[in-house]
Short mmCIF file of C-alpha atoms and ligand atoms in Angstrom, two decimals:
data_model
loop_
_atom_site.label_atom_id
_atom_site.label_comp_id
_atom_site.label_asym_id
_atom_site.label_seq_id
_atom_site.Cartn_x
_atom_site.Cartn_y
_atom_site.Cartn_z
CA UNK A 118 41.02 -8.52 76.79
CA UNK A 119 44.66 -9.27 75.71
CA UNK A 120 44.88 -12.23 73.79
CA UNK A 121 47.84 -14.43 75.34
CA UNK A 122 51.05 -15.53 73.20
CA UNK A 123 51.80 -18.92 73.88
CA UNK A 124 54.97 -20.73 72.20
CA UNK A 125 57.30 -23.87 72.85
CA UNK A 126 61.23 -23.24 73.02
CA UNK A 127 62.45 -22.14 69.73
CA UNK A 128 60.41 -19.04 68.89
CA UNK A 129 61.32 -16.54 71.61
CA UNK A 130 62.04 -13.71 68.90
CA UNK A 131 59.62 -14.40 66.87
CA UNK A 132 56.80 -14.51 70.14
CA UNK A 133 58.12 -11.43 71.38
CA UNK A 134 57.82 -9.39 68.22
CA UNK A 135 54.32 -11.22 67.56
CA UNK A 136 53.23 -10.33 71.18
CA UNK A 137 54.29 -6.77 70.88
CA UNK A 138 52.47 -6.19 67.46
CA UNK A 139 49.28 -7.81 68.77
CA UNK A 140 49.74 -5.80 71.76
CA UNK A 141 48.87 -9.34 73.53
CA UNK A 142 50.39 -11.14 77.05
CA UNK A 143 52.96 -13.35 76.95
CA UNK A 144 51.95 -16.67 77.97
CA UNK A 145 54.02 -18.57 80.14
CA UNK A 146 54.27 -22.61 79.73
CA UNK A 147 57.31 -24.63 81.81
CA UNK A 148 58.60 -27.32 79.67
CA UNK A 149 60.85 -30.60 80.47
CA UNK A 150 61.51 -33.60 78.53
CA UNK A 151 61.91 -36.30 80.52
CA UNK A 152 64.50 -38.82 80.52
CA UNK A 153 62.92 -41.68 77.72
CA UNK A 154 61.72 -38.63 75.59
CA UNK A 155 58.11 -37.95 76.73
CA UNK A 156 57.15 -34.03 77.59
CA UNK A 157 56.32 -32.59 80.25
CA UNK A 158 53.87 -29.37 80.13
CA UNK A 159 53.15 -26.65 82.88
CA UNK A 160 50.56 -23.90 81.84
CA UNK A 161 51.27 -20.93 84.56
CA UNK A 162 49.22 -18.59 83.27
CA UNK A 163 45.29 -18.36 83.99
CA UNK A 164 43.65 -18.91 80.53
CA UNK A 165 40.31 -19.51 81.42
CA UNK A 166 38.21 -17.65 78.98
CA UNK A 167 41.03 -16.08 77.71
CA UNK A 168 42.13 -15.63 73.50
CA UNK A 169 44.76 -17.74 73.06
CA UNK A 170 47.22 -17.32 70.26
CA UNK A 171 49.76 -20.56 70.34
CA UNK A 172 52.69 -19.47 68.01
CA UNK A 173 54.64 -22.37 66.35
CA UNK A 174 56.64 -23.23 63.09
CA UNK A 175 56.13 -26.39 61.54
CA UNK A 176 59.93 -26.93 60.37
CA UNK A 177 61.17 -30.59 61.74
CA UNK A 178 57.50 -30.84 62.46
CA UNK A 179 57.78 -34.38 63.27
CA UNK A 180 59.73 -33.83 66.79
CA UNK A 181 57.12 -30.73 67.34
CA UNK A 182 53.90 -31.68 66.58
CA UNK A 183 53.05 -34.10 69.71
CA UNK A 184 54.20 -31.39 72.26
CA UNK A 185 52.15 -29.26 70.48
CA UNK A 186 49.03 -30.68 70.48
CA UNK A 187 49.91 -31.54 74.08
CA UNK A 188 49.93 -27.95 74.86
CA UNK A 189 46.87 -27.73 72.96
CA UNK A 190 44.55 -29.63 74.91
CA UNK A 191 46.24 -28.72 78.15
CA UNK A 192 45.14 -25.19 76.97
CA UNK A 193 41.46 -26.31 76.16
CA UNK A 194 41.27 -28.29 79.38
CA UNK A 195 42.26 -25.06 81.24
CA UNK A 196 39.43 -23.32 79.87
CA UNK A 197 41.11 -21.44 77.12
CA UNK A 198 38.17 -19.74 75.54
CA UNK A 199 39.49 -19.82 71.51
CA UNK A 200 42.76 -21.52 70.55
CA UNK A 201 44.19 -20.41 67.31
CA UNK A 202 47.76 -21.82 65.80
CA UNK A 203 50.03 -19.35 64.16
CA UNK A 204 52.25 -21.72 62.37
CA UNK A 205 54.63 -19.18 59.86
CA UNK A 206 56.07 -22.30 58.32
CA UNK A 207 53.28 -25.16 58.03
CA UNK A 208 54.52 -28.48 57.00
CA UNK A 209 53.48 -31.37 55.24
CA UNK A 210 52.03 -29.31 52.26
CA UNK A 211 54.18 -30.48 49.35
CA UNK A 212 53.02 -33.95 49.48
CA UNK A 213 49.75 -33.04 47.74
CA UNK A 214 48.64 -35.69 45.73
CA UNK A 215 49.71 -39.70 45.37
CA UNK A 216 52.87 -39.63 42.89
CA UNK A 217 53.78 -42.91 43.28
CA UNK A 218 51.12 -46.45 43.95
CA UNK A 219 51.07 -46.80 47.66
CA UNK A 220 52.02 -43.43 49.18
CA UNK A 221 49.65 -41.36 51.46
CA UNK A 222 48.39 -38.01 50.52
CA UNK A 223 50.27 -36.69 54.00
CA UNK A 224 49.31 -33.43 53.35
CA UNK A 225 45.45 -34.46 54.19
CA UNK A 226 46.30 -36.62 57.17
CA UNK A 227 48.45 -33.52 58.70
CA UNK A 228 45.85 -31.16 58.45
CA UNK A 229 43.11 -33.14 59.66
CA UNK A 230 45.41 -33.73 62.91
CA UNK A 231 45.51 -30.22 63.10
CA UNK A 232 41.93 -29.12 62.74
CA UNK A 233 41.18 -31.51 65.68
CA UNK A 234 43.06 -29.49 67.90
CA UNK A 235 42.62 -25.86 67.06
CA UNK A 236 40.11 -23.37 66.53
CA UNK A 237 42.00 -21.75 63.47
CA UNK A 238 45.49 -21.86 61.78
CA UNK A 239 47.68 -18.94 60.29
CA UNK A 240 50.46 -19.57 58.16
CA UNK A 241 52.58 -17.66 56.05
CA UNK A 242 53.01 -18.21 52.53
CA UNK A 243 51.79 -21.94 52.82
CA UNK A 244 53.40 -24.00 49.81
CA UNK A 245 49.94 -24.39 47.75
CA UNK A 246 50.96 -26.17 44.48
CA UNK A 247 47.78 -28.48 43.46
CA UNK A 248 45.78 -26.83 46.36
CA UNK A 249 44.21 -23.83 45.41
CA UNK A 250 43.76 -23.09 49.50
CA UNK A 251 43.97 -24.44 52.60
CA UNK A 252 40.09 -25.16 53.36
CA UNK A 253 40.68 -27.67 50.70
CA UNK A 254 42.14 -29.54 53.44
CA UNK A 255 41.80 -27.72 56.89
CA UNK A 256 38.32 -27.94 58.13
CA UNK A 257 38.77 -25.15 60.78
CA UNK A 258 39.04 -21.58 59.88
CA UNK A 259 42.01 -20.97 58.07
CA UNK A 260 44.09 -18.05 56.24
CA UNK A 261 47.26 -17.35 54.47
CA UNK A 262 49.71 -14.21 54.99
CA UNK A 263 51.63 -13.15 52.58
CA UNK A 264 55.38 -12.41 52.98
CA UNK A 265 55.27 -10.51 49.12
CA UNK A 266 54.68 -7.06 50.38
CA UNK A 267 57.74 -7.79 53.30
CA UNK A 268 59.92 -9.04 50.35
CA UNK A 269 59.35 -6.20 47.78
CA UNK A 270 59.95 -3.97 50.29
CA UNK A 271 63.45 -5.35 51.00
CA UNK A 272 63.99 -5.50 47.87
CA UNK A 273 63.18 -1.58 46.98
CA UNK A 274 65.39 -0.53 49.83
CA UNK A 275 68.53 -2.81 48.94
CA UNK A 276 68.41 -3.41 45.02
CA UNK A 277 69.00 -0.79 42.44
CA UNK A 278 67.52 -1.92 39.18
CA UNK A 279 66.47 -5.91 39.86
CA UNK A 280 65.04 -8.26 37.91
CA UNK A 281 63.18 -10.66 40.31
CA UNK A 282 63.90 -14.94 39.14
CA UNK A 283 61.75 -17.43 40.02
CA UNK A 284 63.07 -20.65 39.66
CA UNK A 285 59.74 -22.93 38.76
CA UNK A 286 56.40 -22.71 37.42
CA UNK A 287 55.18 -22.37 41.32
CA UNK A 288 57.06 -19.89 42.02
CA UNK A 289 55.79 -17.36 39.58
CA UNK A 290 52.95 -16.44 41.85
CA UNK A 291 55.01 -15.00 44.22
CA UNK A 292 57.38 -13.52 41.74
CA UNK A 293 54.94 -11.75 39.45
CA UNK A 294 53.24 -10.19 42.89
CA UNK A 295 56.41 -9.24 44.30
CA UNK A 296 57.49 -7.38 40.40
CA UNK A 297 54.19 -5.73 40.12
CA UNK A 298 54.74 -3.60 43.83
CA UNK A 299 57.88 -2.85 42.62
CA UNK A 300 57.18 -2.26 39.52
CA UNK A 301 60.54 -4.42 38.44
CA UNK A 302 60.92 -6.68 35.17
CA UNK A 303 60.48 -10.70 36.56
CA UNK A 304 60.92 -13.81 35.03
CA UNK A 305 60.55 -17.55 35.78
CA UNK A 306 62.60 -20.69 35.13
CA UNK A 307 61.37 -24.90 34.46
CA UNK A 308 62.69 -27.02 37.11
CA UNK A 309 62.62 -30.84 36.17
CA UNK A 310 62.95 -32.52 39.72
CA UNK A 311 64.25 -36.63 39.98
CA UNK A 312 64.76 -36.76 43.83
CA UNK A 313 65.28 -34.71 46.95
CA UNK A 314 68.60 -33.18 45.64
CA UNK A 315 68.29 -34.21 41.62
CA UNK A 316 66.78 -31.06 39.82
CA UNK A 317 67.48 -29.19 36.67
CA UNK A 318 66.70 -25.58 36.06
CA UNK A 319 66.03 -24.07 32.38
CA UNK A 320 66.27 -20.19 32.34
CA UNK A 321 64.90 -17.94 29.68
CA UNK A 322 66.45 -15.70 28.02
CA UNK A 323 68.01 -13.08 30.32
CA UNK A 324 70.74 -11.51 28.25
CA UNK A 325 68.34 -8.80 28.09
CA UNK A 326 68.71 -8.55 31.83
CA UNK A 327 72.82 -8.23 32.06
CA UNK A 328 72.81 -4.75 33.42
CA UNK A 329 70.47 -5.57 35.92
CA UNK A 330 71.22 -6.82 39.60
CA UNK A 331 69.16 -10.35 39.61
CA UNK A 332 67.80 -11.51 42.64
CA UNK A 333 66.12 -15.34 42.26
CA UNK A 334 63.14 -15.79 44.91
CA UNK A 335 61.53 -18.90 46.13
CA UNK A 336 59.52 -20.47 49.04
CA UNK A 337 61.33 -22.78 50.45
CA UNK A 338 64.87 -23.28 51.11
CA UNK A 339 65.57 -26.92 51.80
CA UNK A 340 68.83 -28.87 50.26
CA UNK A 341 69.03 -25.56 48.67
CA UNK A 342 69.44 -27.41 45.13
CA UNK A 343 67.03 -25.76 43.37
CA UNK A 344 68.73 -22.21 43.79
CA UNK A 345 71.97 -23.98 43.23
CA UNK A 346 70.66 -24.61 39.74
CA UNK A 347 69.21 -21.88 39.44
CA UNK A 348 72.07 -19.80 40.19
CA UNK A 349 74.59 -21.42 37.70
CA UNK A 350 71.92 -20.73 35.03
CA UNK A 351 71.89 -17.14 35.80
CA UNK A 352 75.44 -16.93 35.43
CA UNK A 353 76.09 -19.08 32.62
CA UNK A 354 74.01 -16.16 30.52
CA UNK A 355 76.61 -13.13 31.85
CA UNK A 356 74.66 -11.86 34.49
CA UNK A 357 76.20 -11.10 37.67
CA UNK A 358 76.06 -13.57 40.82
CA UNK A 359 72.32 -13.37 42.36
CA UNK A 360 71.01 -12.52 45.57
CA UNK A 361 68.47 -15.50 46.77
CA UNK A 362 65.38 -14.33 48.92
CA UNK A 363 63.64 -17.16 50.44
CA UNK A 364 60.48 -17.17 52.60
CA UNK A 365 61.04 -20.37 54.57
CA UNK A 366 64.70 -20.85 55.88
CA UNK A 367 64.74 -25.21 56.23
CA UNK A 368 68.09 -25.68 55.69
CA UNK A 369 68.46 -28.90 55.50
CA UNK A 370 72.17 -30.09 56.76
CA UNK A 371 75.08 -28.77 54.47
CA UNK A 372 72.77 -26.58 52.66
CA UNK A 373 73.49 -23.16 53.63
CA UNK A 374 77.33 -24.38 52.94
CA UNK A 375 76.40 -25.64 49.75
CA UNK A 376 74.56 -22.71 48.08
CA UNK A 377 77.55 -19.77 49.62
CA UNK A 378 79.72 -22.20 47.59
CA UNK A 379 77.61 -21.90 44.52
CA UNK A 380 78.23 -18.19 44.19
CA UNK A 381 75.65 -17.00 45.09
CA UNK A 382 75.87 -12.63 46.07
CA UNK A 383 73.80 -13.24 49.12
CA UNK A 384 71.32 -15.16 50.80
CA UNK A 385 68.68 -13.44 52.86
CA UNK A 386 65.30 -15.27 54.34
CA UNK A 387 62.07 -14.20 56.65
CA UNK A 388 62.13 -14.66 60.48
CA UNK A 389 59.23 -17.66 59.56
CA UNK A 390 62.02 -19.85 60.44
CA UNK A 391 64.91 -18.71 63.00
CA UNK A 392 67.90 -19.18 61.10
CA UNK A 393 71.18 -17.15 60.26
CA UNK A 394 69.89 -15.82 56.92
CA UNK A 395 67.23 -14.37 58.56
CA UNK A 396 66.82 -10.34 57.03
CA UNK A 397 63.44 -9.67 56.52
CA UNK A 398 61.12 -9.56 59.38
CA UNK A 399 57.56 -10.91 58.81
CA UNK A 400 56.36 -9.96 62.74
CA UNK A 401 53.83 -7.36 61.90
CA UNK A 402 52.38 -8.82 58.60
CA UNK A 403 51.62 -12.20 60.86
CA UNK A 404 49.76 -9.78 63.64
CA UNK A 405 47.95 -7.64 61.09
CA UNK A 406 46.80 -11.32 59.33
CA UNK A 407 45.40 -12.37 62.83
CA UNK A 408 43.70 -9.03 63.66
CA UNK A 409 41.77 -9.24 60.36
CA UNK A 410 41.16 -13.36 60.71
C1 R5P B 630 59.23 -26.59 45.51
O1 R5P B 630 58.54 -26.63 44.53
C2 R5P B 630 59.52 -25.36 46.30
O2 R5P B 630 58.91 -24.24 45.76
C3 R5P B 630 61.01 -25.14 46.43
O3 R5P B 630 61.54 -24.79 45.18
C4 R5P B 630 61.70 -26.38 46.93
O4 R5P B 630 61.04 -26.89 48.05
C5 R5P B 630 63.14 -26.08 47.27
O5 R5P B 630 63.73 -27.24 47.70
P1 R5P B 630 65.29 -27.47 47.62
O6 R5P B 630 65.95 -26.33 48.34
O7 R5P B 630 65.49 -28.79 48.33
O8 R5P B 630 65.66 -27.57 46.17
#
Protein backbone atom coordinates (compact mmCIF):
# COMPACT_ATOMS: atom_id res chain seq x y z
CA UNK A 1 0.00 0.00 0.00
CA UNK A 2 0.88 3.72 -0.55
CA UNK A 3 2.58 5.11 2.23
CA UNK A 4 0.76 8.54 3.14
CA UNK A 5 2.69 12.07 3.13
CA UNK A 6 1.75 13.92 5.99
CA UNK A 7 3.17 17.63 6.63
CA UNK A 8 2.21 20.87 8.69
CA UNK A 9 1.93 24.30 6.70
CA UNK A 10 5.23 25.26 5.39
CA UNK A 11 6.37 22.31 3.27
CA UNK A 12 3.78 22.11 0.48
CA UNK A 13 6.66 21.94 -2.28
CA UNK A 14 8.73 20.06 -0.68
CA UNK A 15 5.58 17.26 0.27
CA UNK A 16 4.50 17.32 -3.13
CA UNK A 17 7.79 16.52 -4.77
CA UNK A 18 8.48 13.94 -1.78
CA UNK A 19 4.97 12.39 -2.40
CA UNK A 20 5.47 12.14 -6.09
CA UNK A 21 8.99 10.44 -5.80
CA UNK A 22 7.71 7.96 -3.22
CA UNK A 23 4.85 7.49 -5.40
CA UNK A 24 2.87 7.81 -1.88
CA UNK A 25 -0.82 9.66 -0.92
CA UNK A 26 -0.97 12.84 0.23
CA UNK A 27 -2.18 13.01 3.64
CA UNK A 28 -4.55 15.48 4.56
CA UNK A 29 -4.43 17.17 8.26
CA UNK A 30 -6.77 20.59 8.95
CA UNK A 31 -4.88 22.88 11.10
CA UNK A 32 -5.99 26.10 13.32
CA UNK A 33 -4.29 27.89 15.98
CA UNK A 34 -6.48 29.09 18.25
CA UNK A 35 -6.76 32.40 19.68
CA UNK A 36 -4.09 32.12 23.05
CA UNK A 37 -1.72 30.05 20.74
CA UNK A 38 -2.65 26.38 21.33
CA UNK A 39 -3.21 24.03 17.98
CA UNK A 40 -5.72 22.59 16.81
CA UNK A 41 -5.29 19.16 14.68
CA UNK A 42 -7.80 17.36 12.27
CA UNK A 43 -6.47 14.03 10.68
CA UNK A 44 -9.01 13.47 7.53
CA UNK A 45 -7.49 10.81 6.14
CA UNK A 46 -8.02 7.02 7.29
CA UNK A 47 -4.54 5.89 8.56
CA UNK A 48 -5.34 2.94 10.27
CA UNK A 49 -2.69 0.47 9.41
CA UNK A 50 -1.43 2.63 7.00
CA UNK A 51 2.75 3.76 6.40
CA UNK A 52 2.94 6.99 7.44
CA UNK A 53 5.66 9.31 6.31
CA UNK A 54 5.25 12.82 8.42
CA UNK A 55 7.53 15.32 6.47
CA UNK A 56 8.90 18.27 8.56
CA UNK A 57 12.01 20.64 8.81
CA UNK A 58 13.36 21.38 12.02
CA UNK A 59 14.33 25.19 11.22
CA UNK A 60 12.66 27.56 14.12
CA UNK A 61 12.08 24.18 15.63
CA UNK A 62 11.02 25.64 18.80
CA UNK A 63 7.47 27.05 17.41
CA UNK A 64 7.24 23.48 15.43
CA UNK A 65 8.06 20.86 17.50
CA UNK A 66 4.82 20.72 19.90
CA UNK A 67 2.42 20.68 16.84
CA UNK A 68 4.42 18.13 15.67
CA UNK A 69 4.44 15.72 18.11
CA UNK A 70 0.76 16.62 18.42
CA UNK A 71 0.23 15.32 15.03
CA UNK A 72 2.27 12.50 16.01
CA UNK A 73 0.28 10.89 18.52
CA UNK A 74 -2.95 11.94 16.90
CA UNK A 75 -1.49 9.73 14.06
CA UNK A 76 -0.61 6.75 16.46
CA UNK A 77 -3.94 7.07 18.21
CA UNK A 78 -5.62 6.74 14.76
CA UNK A 79 -4.02 3.57 14.22
CA UNK A 80 -1.22 4.64 12.00
CA UNK A 81 0.60 1.39 11.54
CA UNK A 82 4.56 2.90 11.35
CA UNK A 83 5.26 6.62 11.81
CA UNK A 84 8.51 7.76 10.42
CA UNK A 85 9.77 11.69 10.54
CA UNK A 86 11.48 13.03 7.50
CA UNK A 87 13.02 16.06 9.01
CA UNK A 88 15.59 17.53 5.91
CA UNK A 89 16.85 20.08 8.38
CA UNK A 90 17.06 18.51 12.07
CA UNK A 91 17.81 20.90 14.77
CA UNK A 92 19.40 21.07 17.92
CA UNK A 93 22.58 19.17 16.66
CA UNK A 94 25.31 21.78 17.14
CA UNK A 95 24.99 21.92 20.78
CA UNK A 96 26.92 18.65 21.18
CA UNK A 97 28.79 18.68 24.15
CA UNK A 98 28.82 21.12 27.53
CA UNK A 99 31.18 24.20 26.46
CA UNK A 100 30.53 26.18 29.17
CA UNK A 101 29.72 24.92 33.38
CA UNK A 102 26.01 24.76 33.55
CA UNK A 103 24.68 24.36 29.99
CA UNK A 104 22.65 21.27 28.79
CA UNK A 105 23.86 18.97 26.16
CA UNK A 106 20.41 20.04 24.09
CA UNK A 107 21.33 18.03 21.43
CA UNK A 108 20.57 14.74 23.73
CA UNK A 109 17.42 16.11 25.28
CA UNK A 110 16.02 16.92 21.56
CA UNK A 111 16.53 13.67 20.29
CA UNK A 112 15.30 11.74 23.06
CA UNK A 113 11.93 13.89 22.63
CA UNK A 114 11.98 12.73 19.31
CA UNK A 115 12.55 9.03 19.58
CA UNK A 116 9.50 8.99 21.93
CA UNK A 117 7.35 9.88 19.26
CA UNK A 118 8.45 8.25 16.08
CA UNK A 119 9.25 5.05 14.68
CA UNK A 120 12.33 6.43 12.64
CA UNK A 121 13.87 9.83 11.58
CA UNK A 122 15.47 10.94 8.15
CA UNK A 123 17.43 13.89 7.86
CA UNK A 124 19.57 15.33 5.42
CA UNK A 125 23.03 16.14 5.95
CA UNK A 126 22.54 16.30 9.85
CA UNK A 127 25.33 18.73 11.35
CA UNK A 128 27.49 15.77 13.05
CA UNK A 129 30.59 17.56 14.51
CA UNK A 130 31.58 15.47 17.84
CA UNK A 131 28.88 12.83 16.88
CA UNK A 132 30.10 10.37 14.69
CA UNK A 133 26.09 9.43 13.96
CA UNK A 134 22.90 9.90 14.99
CA UNK A 135 22.25 6.49 17.01
CA UNK A 136 24.71 8.11 19.27
CA UNK A 137 21.79 9.95 20.36
CA UNK A 138 18.49 8.78 18.61
CA UNK A 139 17.39 5.52 20.00
CA UNK A 140 14.91 4.79 17.10
CA UNK A 141 16.04 3.83 13.72
CA UNK A 142 17.77 6.50 12.18
CA UNK A 143 19.71 7.53 8.81
CA UNK A 144 21.39 10.35 7.11
CA UNK A 145 20.98 11.49 3.28
CA UNK A 146 23.38 13.06 1.72
CA UNK A 147 22.88 16.27 -0.33
CA UNK A 148 26.87 15.74 -1.87
CA UNK A 149 25.87 13.88 -4.94
CA UNK A 150 22.78 16.81 -5.50
CA UNK A 151 25.55 19.47 -4.96
CA UNK A 152 28.33 18.10 -7.28
CA UNK A 153 25.95 17.71 -9.70
CA UNK A 154 25.01 21.42 -9.70
CA UNK A 155 28.10 22.18 -9.59
CA UNK A 156 29.29 20.08 -12.92
CA UNK A 157 26.43 21.59 -14.83
CA UNK A 158 27.03 25.39 -13.79
CA UNK A 159 30.90 25.73 -12.98
CA UNK A 160 33.63 25.53 -15.51
CA UNK A 161 36.86 24.74 -13.77
CA UNK A 162 35.96 25.13 -9.70
CA UNK A 163 37.80 24.76 -6.90
CA UNK A 164 35.31 23.72 -4.12
CA UNK A 165 36.15 25.98 -0.33
CA UNK A 166 35.19 24.80 2.72
CA UNK A 167 35.28 27.19 5.26
CA UNK A 168 36.16 24.96 8.63
CA UNK A 169 37.65 21.85 9.68
CA UNK A 170 33.83 20.34 9.61
CA UNK A 171 33.23 21.17 6.59
CA UNK A 172 35.89 19.24 4.80
CA UNK A 173 33.80 16.13 4.85
CA UNK A 174 31.45 17.39 2.66
CA UNK A 175 33.93 19.23 0.55
CA UNK A 176 36.43 16.47 -0.12
CA UNK A 177 33.18 14.12 -1.14
CA UNK A 178 31.71 16.66 -3.22
CA UNK A 179 35.68 17.25 -5.15
CA UNK A 180 36.21 13.60 -5.50
CA UNK A 181 32.63 13.13 -7.86
CA UNK A 182 33.77 15.86 -9.63
CA UNK A 183 36.92 15.20 -9.77
CA UNK A 184 37.71 19.16 -8.90
CA UNK A 185 40.80 20.52 -6.77
CA UNK A 186 39.15 21.45 -2.93
CA UNK A 187 40.45 23.06 -0.11
CA UNK A 188 39.47 23.99 3.47
CA UNK A 189 39.82 27.06 5.69
CA UNK A 190 40.24 27.44 10.10
CA UNK A 191 37.40 29.26 11.47
CA UNK A 192 38.08 30.60 15.10
CA UNK A 193 34.41 31.29 16.38
CA UNK A 194 33.82 33.94 19.74
CA UNK A 195 29.95 34.22 19.48
CA UNK A 196 26.96 33.78 17.23
CA UNK A 197 28.23 36.43 14.68
CA UNK A 198 32.18 36.74 15.95
CA UNK A 199 34.25 34.34 13.64
CA UNK A 200 37.49 34.53 11.80
CA UNK A 201 38.38 32.56 8.74
CA UNK A 202 42.18 31.62 7.76
CA UNK A 203 42.48 30.48 4.06
CA UNK A 204 45.34 28.57 2.58
CA UNK A 205 47.08 29.33 0.01
CA UNK A 206 44.91 29.72 -3.09
CA UNK A 207 46.96 31.83 -5.43
CA UNK A 208 47.41 28.64 -7.10
CA UNK A 209 43.68 28.66 -7.65
CA UNK A 210 43.31 32.37 -9.42
CA UNK A 211 42.19 31.05 -12.73
CA UNK A 212 39.74 28.99 -11.26
CA UNK A 213 35.96 29.91 -10.54
CA UNK A 214 35.79 29.24 -6.51
CA UNK A 215 32.75 28.19 -5.09
CA UNK A 216 32.93 28.00 -0.91
CA UNK A 217 30.37 25.21 0.45
CA UNK A 218 29.02 24.74 3.87
CA UNK A 219 26.09 23.23 5.90
CA UNK A 220 24.45 25.65 7.34
CA UNK A 221 23.62 29.09 6.51
CA UNK A 222 22.65 30.98 9.62
CA UNK A 223 23.91 34.82 10.35
CA UNK A 224 25.72 33.93 7.27
CA UNK A 225 29.10 35.19 9.03
CA UNK A 226 31.07 32.47 8.43
CA UNK A 227 30.83 32.77 4.49
CA UNK A 228 31.13 36.46 5.02
CA UNK A 229 34.62 35.68 6.24
CA UNK A 230 35.17 33.37 4.23
CA UNK A 231 34.44 35.26 1.23
CA UNK A 232 36.71 38.34 1.96
CA UNK A 233 39.53 35.77 2.41
CA UNK A 234 39.00 34.43 -0.97
CA UNK A 235 39.24 37.68 -2.41
CA UNK A 236 41.87 39.23 -0.50
CA UNK A 237 44.25 36.39 -2.38
CA UNK A 238 43.02 37.66 -6.20
CA UNK A 239 40.56 35.22 -6.82
CA UNK A 240 37.38 36.19 -8.23
CA UNK A 241 34.08 36.74 -6.04
CA UNK A 242 32.71 33.08 -4.96
CA UNK A 243 29.63 31.36 -5.45
CA UNK A 244 28.32 29.96 -1.81
CA UNK A 245 26.39 26.54 -1.91
CA UNK A 246 24.75 25.82 1.27
CA UNK A 247 22.73 22.74 2.31
CA UNK A 248 20.52 24.27 5.00
CA UNK A 249 19.03 27.78 4.06
CA UNK A 250 18.38 29.33 8.10
CA UNK A 251 18.75 32.65 7.37
CA UNK A 252 18.70 34.15 10.25
CA UNK A 253 17.21 37.95 9.97
CA UNK A 254 19.47 40.35 7.82
CA UNK A 255 21.51 37.53 6.68
CA UNK A 256 20.76 36.93 3.19
CA UNK A 257 21.21 40.99 2.99
CA UNK A 258 24.33 40.77 4.66
CA UNK A 259 26.27 38.12 2.66
CA UNK A 260 24.82 39.77 -1.22
CA UNK A 261 26.59 42.78 0.37
CA UNK A 262 29.75 40.90 1.00
CA UNK A 263 30.32 40.19 -2.67
CA UNK A 264 29.60 37.30 -2.90
CA UNK A 265 28.92 35.90 -7.10
CA UNK A 266 25.92 33.99 -5.95
CA UNK A 267 24.21 32.26 -3.35
CA UNK A 268 22.38 29.05 -4.12
CA UNK A 269 20.92 26.45 -1.27
CA UNK A 270 18.83 22.91 -1.23
CA UNK A 271 14.98 22.89 -1.02
CA UNK A 272 15.81 21.31 2.87
CA UNK A 273 14.67 24.64 3.87
CA UNK A 274 12.07 26.76 1.64
CA UNK A 275 13.81 29.84 1.11
CA UNK A 276 14.65 32.23 -1.92
CA UNK A 277 18.13 30.77 -2.53
CA UNK A 278 16.71 27.67 -3.02
CA UNK A 279 18.52 25.95 -6.55
CA UNK A 280 19.21 22.59 -5.94
CA UNK A 281 16.46 20.22 -5.36
CA UNK A 282 17.08 17.40 -2.79
CA UNK A 283 13.28 15.70 -3.44
CA UNK A 284 14.40 12.47 -4.92
CA UNK A 285 17.65 11.85 -2.88
CA UNK A 286 15.19 12.19 0.43
CA UNK A 287 12.66 9.42 -1.30
CA UNK A 288 15.44 7.13 -2.52
CA UNK A 289 16.98 7.48 1.41
CA UNK A 290 13.48 6.33 2.71
CA UNK A 291 12.94 3.50 0.17
CA UNK A 292 16.30 1.98 1.21
CA UNK A 293 15.70 2.86 5.26
C1 LIG B 1 29.20 25.35 11.89
O1 LIG B 1 30.20 24.78 12.23
C2 LIG B 1 28.49 25.13 10.60
O2 LIG B 1 29.12 24.20 9.80
C3 LIG B 1 28.31 26.44 9.86
O3 LIG B 1 29.56 26.89 9.40
C4 LIG B 1 27.70 27.49 10.74
O4 LIG B 1 26.57 26.99 11.40
C5 LIG B 1 27.32 28.71 9.93
O5 LIG B 1 26.79 29.64 10.78
P1 LIG B 1 26.79 31.18 10.44
O6 LIG B 1 26.12 31.35 9.11
O7 LIG B 1 25.98 31.80 11.56
O8 LIG B 1 28.21 31.65 10.47
Amino acid sequence: MKPLVFFLPGQEDLAAKLTTHLDGEPGNVVTHSFPDGETYLRVASACRGREVVLLQSLDHPNKKILPLLLLGETLRDLGANRIRLVCPYLSYMRQDKQFQPGEGVTSRYFAKLVSTYFDGLLTMNPHLHRYHSLSEIYSIPSEAADAGPDLAKWIKSFIKNPVLIGPDGESEQWVANIAGKIQAPYRVAKKERWGDREVRVSMPDLTAFRDHHPVLIDDIISTGHTLIQAVAAIQEQGLEAPICLGIHALFAPGAEENLKRSGVQRVVTTNTIAHSTNGIDISETLARSLRNF
